[in-house]
Short mmCIF file of C-alpha atoms in Angstrom, two decimals:
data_model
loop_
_atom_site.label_atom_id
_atom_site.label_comp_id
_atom_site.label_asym_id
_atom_site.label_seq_id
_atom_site.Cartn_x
_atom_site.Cartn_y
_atom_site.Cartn_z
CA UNK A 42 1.03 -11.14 47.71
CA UNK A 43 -2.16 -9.06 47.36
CA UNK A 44 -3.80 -7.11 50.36
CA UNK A 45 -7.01 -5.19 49.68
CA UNK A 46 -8.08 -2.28 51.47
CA UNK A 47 -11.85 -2.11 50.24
CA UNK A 48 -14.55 0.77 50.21
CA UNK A 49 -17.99 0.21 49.61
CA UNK A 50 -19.98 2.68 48.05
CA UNK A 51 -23.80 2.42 47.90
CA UNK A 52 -25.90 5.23 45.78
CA UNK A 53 -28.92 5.76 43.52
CA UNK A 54 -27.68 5.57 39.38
CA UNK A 55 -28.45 8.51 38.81
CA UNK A 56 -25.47 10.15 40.93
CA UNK A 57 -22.99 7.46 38.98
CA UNK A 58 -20.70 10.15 37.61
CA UNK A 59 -20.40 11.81 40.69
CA UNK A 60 -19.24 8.86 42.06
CA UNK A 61 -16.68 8.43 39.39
CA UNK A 62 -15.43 11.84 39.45
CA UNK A 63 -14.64 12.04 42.97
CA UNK A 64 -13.42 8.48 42.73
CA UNK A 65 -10.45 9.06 40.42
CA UNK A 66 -9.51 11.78 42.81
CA UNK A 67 -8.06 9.07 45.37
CA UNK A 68 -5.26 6.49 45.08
CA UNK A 69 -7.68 3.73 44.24
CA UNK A 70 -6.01 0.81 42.13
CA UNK A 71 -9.19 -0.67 40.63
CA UNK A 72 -12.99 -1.00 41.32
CA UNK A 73 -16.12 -3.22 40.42
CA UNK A 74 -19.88 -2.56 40.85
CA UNK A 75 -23.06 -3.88 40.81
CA UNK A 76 -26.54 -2.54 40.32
CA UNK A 77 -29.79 -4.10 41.66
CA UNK A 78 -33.19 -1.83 41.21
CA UNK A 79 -31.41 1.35 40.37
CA UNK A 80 -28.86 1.12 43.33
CA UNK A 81 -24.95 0.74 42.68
CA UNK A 82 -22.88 -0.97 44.71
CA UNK A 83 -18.93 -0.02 44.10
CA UNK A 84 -16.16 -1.78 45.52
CA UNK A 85 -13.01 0.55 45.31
CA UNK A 86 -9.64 -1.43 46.06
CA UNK A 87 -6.49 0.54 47.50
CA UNK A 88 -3.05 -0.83 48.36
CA UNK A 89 -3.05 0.88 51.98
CA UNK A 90 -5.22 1.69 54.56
CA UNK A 91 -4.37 5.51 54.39
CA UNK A 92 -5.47 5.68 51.26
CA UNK A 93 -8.74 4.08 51.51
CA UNK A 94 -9.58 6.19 54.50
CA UNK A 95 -8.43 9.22 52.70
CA UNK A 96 -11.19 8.20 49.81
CA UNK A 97 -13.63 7.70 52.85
CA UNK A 98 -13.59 11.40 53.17
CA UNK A 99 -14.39 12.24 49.97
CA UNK A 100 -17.37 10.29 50.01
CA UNK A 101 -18.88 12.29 52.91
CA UNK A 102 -22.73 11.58 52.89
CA UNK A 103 -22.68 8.71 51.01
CA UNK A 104 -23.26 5.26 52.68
CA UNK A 105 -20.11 3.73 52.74
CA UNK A 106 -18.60 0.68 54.05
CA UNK A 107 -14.89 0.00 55.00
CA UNK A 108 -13.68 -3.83 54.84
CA UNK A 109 -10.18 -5.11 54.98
CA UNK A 110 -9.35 -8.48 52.72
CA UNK A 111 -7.36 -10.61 53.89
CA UNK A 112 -3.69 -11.13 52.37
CA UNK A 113 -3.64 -14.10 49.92
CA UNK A 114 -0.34 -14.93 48.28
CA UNK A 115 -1.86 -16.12 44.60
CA UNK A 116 1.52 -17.04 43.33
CA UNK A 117 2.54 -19.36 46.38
CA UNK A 118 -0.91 -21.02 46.23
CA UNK A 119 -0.81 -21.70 41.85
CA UNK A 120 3.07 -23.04 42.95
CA UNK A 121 2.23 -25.24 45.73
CA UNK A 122 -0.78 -26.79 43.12
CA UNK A 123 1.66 -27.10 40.32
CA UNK A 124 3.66 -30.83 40.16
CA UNK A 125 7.44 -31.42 39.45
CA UNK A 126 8.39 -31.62 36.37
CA UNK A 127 11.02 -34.71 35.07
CA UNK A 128 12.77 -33.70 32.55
CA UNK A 129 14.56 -36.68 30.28
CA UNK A 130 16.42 -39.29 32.48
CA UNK A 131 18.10 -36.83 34.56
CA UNK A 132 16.42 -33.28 35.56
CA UNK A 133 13.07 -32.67 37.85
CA UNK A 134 12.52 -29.16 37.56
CA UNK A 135 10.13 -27.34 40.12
CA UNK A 136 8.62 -24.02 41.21
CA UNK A 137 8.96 -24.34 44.72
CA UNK A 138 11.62 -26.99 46.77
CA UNK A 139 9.13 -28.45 48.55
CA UNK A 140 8.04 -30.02 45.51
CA UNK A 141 10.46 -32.06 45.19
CA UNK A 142 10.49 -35.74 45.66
CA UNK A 143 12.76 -37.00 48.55
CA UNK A 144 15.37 -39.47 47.48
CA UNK A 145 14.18 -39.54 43.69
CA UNK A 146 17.69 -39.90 41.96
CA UNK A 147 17.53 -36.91 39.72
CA UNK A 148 19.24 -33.66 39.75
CA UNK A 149 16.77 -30.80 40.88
CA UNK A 150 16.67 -27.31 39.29
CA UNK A 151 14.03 -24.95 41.08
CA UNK A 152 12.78 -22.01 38.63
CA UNK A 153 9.52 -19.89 39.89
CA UNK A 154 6.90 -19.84 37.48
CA UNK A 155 6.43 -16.02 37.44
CA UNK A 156 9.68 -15.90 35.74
CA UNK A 157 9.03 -15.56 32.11
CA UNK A 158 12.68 -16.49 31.17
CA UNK A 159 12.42 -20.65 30.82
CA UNK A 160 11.57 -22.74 33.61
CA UNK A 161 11.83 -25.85 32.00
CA UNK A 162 7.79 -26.46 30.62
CA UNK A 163 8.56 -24.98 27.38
CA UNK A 164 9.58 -27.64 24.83
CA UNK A 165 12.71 -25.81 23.68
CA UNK A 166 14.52 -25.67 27.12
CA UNK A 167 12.48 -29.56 27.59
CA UNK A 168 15.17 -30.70 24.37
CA UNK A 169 17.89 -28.58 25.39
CA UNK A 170 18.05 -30.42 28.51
CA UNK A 171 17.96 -33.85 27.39
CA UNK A 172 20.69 -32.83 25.38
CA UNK A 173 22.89 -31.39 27.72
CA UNK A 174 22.28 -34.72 30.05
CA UNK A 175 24.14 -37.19 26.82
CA UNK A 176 27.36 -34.96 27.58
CA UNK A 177 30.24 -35.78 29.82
CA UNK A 178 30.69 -32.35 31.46
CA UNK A 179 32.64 -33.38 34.71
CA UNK A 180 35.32 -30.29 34.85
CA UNK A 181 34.65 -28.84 31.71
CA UNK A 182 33.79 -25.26 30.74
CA UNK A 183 30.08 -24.26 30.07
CA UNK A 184 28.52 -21.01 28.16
CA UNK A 185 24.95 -20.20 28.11
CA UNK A 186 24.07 -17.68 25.13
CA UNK A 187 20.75 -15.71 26.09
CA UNK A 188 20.60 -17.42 29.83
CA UNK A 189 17.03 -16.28 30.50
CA UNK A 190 16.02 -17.70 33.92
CA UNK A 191 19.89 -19.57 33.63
CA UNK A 192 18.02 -23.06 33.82
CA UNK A 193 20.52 -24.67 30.74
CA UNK A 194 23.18 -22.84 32.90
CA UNK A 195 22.52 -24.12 36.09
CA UNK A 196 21.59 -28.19 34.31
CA UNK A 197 25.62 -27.43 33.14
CA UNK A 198 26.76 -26.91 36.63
CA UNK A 199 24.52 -29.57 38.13
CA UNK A 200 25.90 -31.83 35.52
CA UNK A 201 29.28 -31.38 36.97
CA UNK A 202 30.71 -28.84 34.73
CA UNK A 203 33.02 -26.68 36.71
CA UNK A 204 32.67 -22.96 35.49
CA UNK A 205 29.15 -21.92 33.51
CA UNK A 206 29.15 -18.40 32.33
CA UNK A 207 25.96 -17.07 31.70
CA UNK A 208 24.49 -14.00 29.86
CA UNK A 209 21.75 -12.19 28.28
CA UNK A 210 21.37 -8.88 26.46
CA UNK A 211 18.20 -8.19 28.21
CA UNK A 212 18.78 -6.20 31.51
CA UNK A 213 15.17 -7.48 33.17
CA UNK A 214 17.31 -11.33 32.66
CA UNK A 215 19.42 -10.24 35.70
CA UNK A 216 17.12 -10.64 38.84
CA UNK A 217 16.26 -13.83 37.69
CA UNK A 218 19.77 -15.55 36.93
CA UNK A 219 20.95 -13.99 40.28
CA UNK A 220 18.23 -15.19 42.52
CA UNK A 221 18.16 -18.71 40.63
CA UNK A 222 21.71 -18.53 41.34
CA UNK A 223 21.19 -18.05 45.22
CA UNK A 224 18.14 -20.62 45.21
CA UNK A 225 20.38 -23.48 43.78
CA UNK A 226 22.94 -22.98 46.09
CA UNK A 227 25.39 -22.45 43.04
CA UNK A 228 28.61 -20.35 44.25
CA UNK A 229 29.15 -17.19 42.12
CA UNK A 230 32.32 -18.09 40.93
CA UNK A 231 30.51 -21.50 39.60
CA UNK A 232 28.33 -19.34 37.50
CA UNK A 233 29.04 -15.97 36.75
CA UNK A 234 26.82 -13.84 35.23
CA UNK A 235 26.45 -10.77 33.18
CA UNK A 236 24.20 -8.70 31.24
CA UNK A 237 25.74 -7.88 27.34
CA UNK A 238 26.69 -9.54 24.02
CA UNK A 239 29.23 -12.90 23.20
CA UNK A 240 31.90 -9.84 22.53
CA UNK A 241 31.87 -9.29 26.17
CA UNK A 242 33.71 -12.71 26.52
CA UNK A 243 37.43 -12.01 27.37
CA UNK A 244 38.21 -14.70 24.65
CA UNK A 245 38.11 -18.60 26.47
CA UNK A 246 36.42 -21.82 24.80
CA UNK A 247 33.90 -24.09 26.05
CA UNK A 248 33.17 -27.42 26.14
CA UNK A 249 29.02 -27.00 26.07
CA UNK A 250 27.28 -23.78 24.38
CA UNK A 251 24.02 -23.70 24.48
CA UNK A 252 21.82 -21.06 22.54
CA UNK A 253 17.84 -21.48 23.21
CA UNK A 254 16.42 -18.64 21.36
CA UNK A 255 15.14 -17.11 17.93
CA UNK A 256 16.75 -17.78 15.31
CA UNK A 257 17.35 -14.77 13.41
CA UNK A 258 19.69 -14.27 16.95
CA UNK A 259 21.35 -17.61 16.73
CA UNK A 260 22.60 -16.98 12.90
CA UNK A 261 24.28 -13.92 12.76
CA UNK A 262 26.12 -15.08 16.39
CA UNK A 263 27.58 -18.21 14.81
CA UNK A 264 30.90 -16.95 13.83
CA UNK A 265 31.69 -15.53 16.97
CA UNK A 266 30.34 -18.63 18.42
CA UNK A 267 32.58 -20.56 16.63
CA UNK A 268 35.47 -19.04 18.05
CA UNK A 269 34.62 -19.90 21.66
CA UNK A 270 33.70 -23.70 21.24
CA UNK A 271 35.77 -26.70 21.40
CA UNK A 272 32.96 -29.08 22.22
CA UNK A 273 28.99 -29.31 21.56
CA UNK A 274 27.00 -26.64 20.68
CA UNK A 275 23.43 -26.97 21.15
CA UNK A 276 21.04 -24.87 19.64
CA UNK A 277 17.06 -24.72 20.20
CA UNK A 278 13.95 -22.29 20.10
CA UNK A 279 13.84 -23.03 16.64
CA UNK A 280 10.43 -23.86 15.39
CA UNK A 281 10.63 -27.37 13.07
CA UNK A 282 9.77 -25.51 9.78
CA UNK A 283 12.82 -23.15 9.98
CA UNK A 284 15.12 -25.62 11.32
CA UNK A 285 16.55 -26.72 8.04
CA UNK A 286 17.55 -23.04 7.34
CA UNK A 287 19.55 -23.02 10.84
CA UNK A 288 21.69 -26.05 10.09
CA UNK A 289 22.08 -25.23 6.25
CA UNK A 290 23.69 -21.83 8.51
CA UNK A 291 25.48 -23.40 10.62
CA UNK A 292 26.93 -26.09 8.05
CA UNK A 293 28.06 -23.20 5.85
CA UNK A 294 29.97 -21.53 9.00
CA UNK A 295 31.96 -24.93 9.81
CA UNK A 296 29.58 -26.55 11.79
CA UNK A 297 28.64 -30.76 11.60
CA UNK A 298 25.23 -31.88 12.61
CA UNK A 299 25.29 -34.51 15.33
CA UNK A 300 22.26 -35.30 16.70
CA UNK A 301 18.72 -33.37 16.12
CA UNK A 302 15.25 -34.13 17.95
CA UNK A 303 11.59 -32.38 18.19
CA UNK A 304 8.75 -31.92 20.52
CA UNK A 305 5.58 -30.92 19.05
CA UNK A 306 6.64 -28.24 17.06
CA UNK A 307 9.83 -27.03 18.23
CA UNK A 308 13.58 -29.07 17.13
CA UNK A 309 16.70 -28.74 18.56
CA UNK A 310 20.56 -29.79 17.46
CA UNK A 311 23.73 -31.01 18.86
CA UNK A 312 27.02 -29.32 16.37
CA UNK A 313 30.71 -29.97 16.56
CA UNK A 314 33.08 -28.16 14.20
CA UNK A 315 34.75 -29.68 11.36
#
């Protein structure tokens, strides 16, 4: 949510980098002007009313008028204009609950859209989910590999499955898998998290693994994958022209191919061992 505290400063061009000087003395956060028949008009923004009367008093002399803007919450508004997403025959993924179709039959995720970890549009975590809904995971075991916003954790748990660990090696992942947690209602001990590496594990196999990133991360992990899985291991945020070097990897580490698919240029598999 943004709420500007405005000052604005009329003068003649010619006193311009005055102006500037004495304005990068305050606290201001930004400013715009204008200039109509050799007369600037500068809008200076500031994050708090003491601060933009502070900067009033440095522009003693000048003609200067104070406004306040009123608060606008940008985010809520783009969310509240956005649509549902339904994702394969299962999954409608949204920013914001209220988005949400009453009585539609499918199993609802809500991810913000601020949250640059996967919330669902992106055609990697789009496969990975209609994946994830051809498995039977009623009781099983889930692990999510580079968890992101947790979405492929959370479809897991929504899916039935009763324990989804998820992690991520990248410490700014951890506000979002938390607060997703909270906003799905999914109990903590449904879906722990943590921030580190697959050796973190304290040894346990899964039913459903899911890895939806890079692959030059999703090759040199495969052994240690291996030892965790007894199931389906899905793997996606492979682009379709590097795909065949990912199974060819996977193959030569004891992994079968079961069941590939694209969207537009992105592919994702389904792997059992032996």
């Amino acid at each position: 949510m943004t709420c500007d505290f405005v000052l604005e400063i009329s003068y003649e061009s010619s006193r311009d980098d005055e102006v500037q000087a004495r304005l990068y003395l305050t606290r201001s956060t930004g400013s715009s002007s204008v200039e109509n028949g050799g007369v600037v008009t500068l809008t200076a923004y500031f994050d708090s009313p003491v601060d933009r009367d502070d900067a009033q008093r440095a522009f003693a002399g000048f003609d200067v008028r104070v406004d306040d803007r009123a608060c606008v919450d940008w985010l809520e508004r783009y969310e509240q204009s956005l649509e549902p997403m339904s994702i394969g025959r299962s999954f409608v993924v949204a920013p914001d609950p209220s988005l949400i179709p009453e009585n539609s039959g499918r199993i609802a995720i809500v991810v913000p859209q601020e949250q640059a970890f996967g919330t669902g549009s992106h055609e990697s975590t789009w496969l990975c989910l209609e994946m994830l809904e051809r498995l039977d995971l009623r009781g099983r075991r889930g692990l999510d590999i580079g968890s992101g916003s947790g979405i492929l954790a959370m479809a897991m748990q929504r899916l039935g499955a009763a324990k989804v660990i998820a992690f991520d090696n990248d410490l700014d992942a951890y506000g979002p898998l938390r607060d997703n947690r909270v906003r799905n209602r999914i109990p903590e001990s449904a879906m722990p998290l943590f921030i580190g590496g697959i050796e973190s594990l304290r040894g346990g196999t899964f039913d459903a693994v899911t890895m939806n990133i890079l692959p030059e991360v999703i090759i040199p992990l495969l052994p240690e994958v291996k030892r965790h899985l007894r199931g389906t291991l899905i793997l996606s945020g492979v682009l379709t022209t590097v795909s065949a070097g990912v199974i060819t990897a996977a193959v030569r580490h004891g992994f079968r191919l079961g069941g590939e698919a694209e969207r537009g240029e992105w592919w994702a598999g389904m792997f059992a061992l032996g």
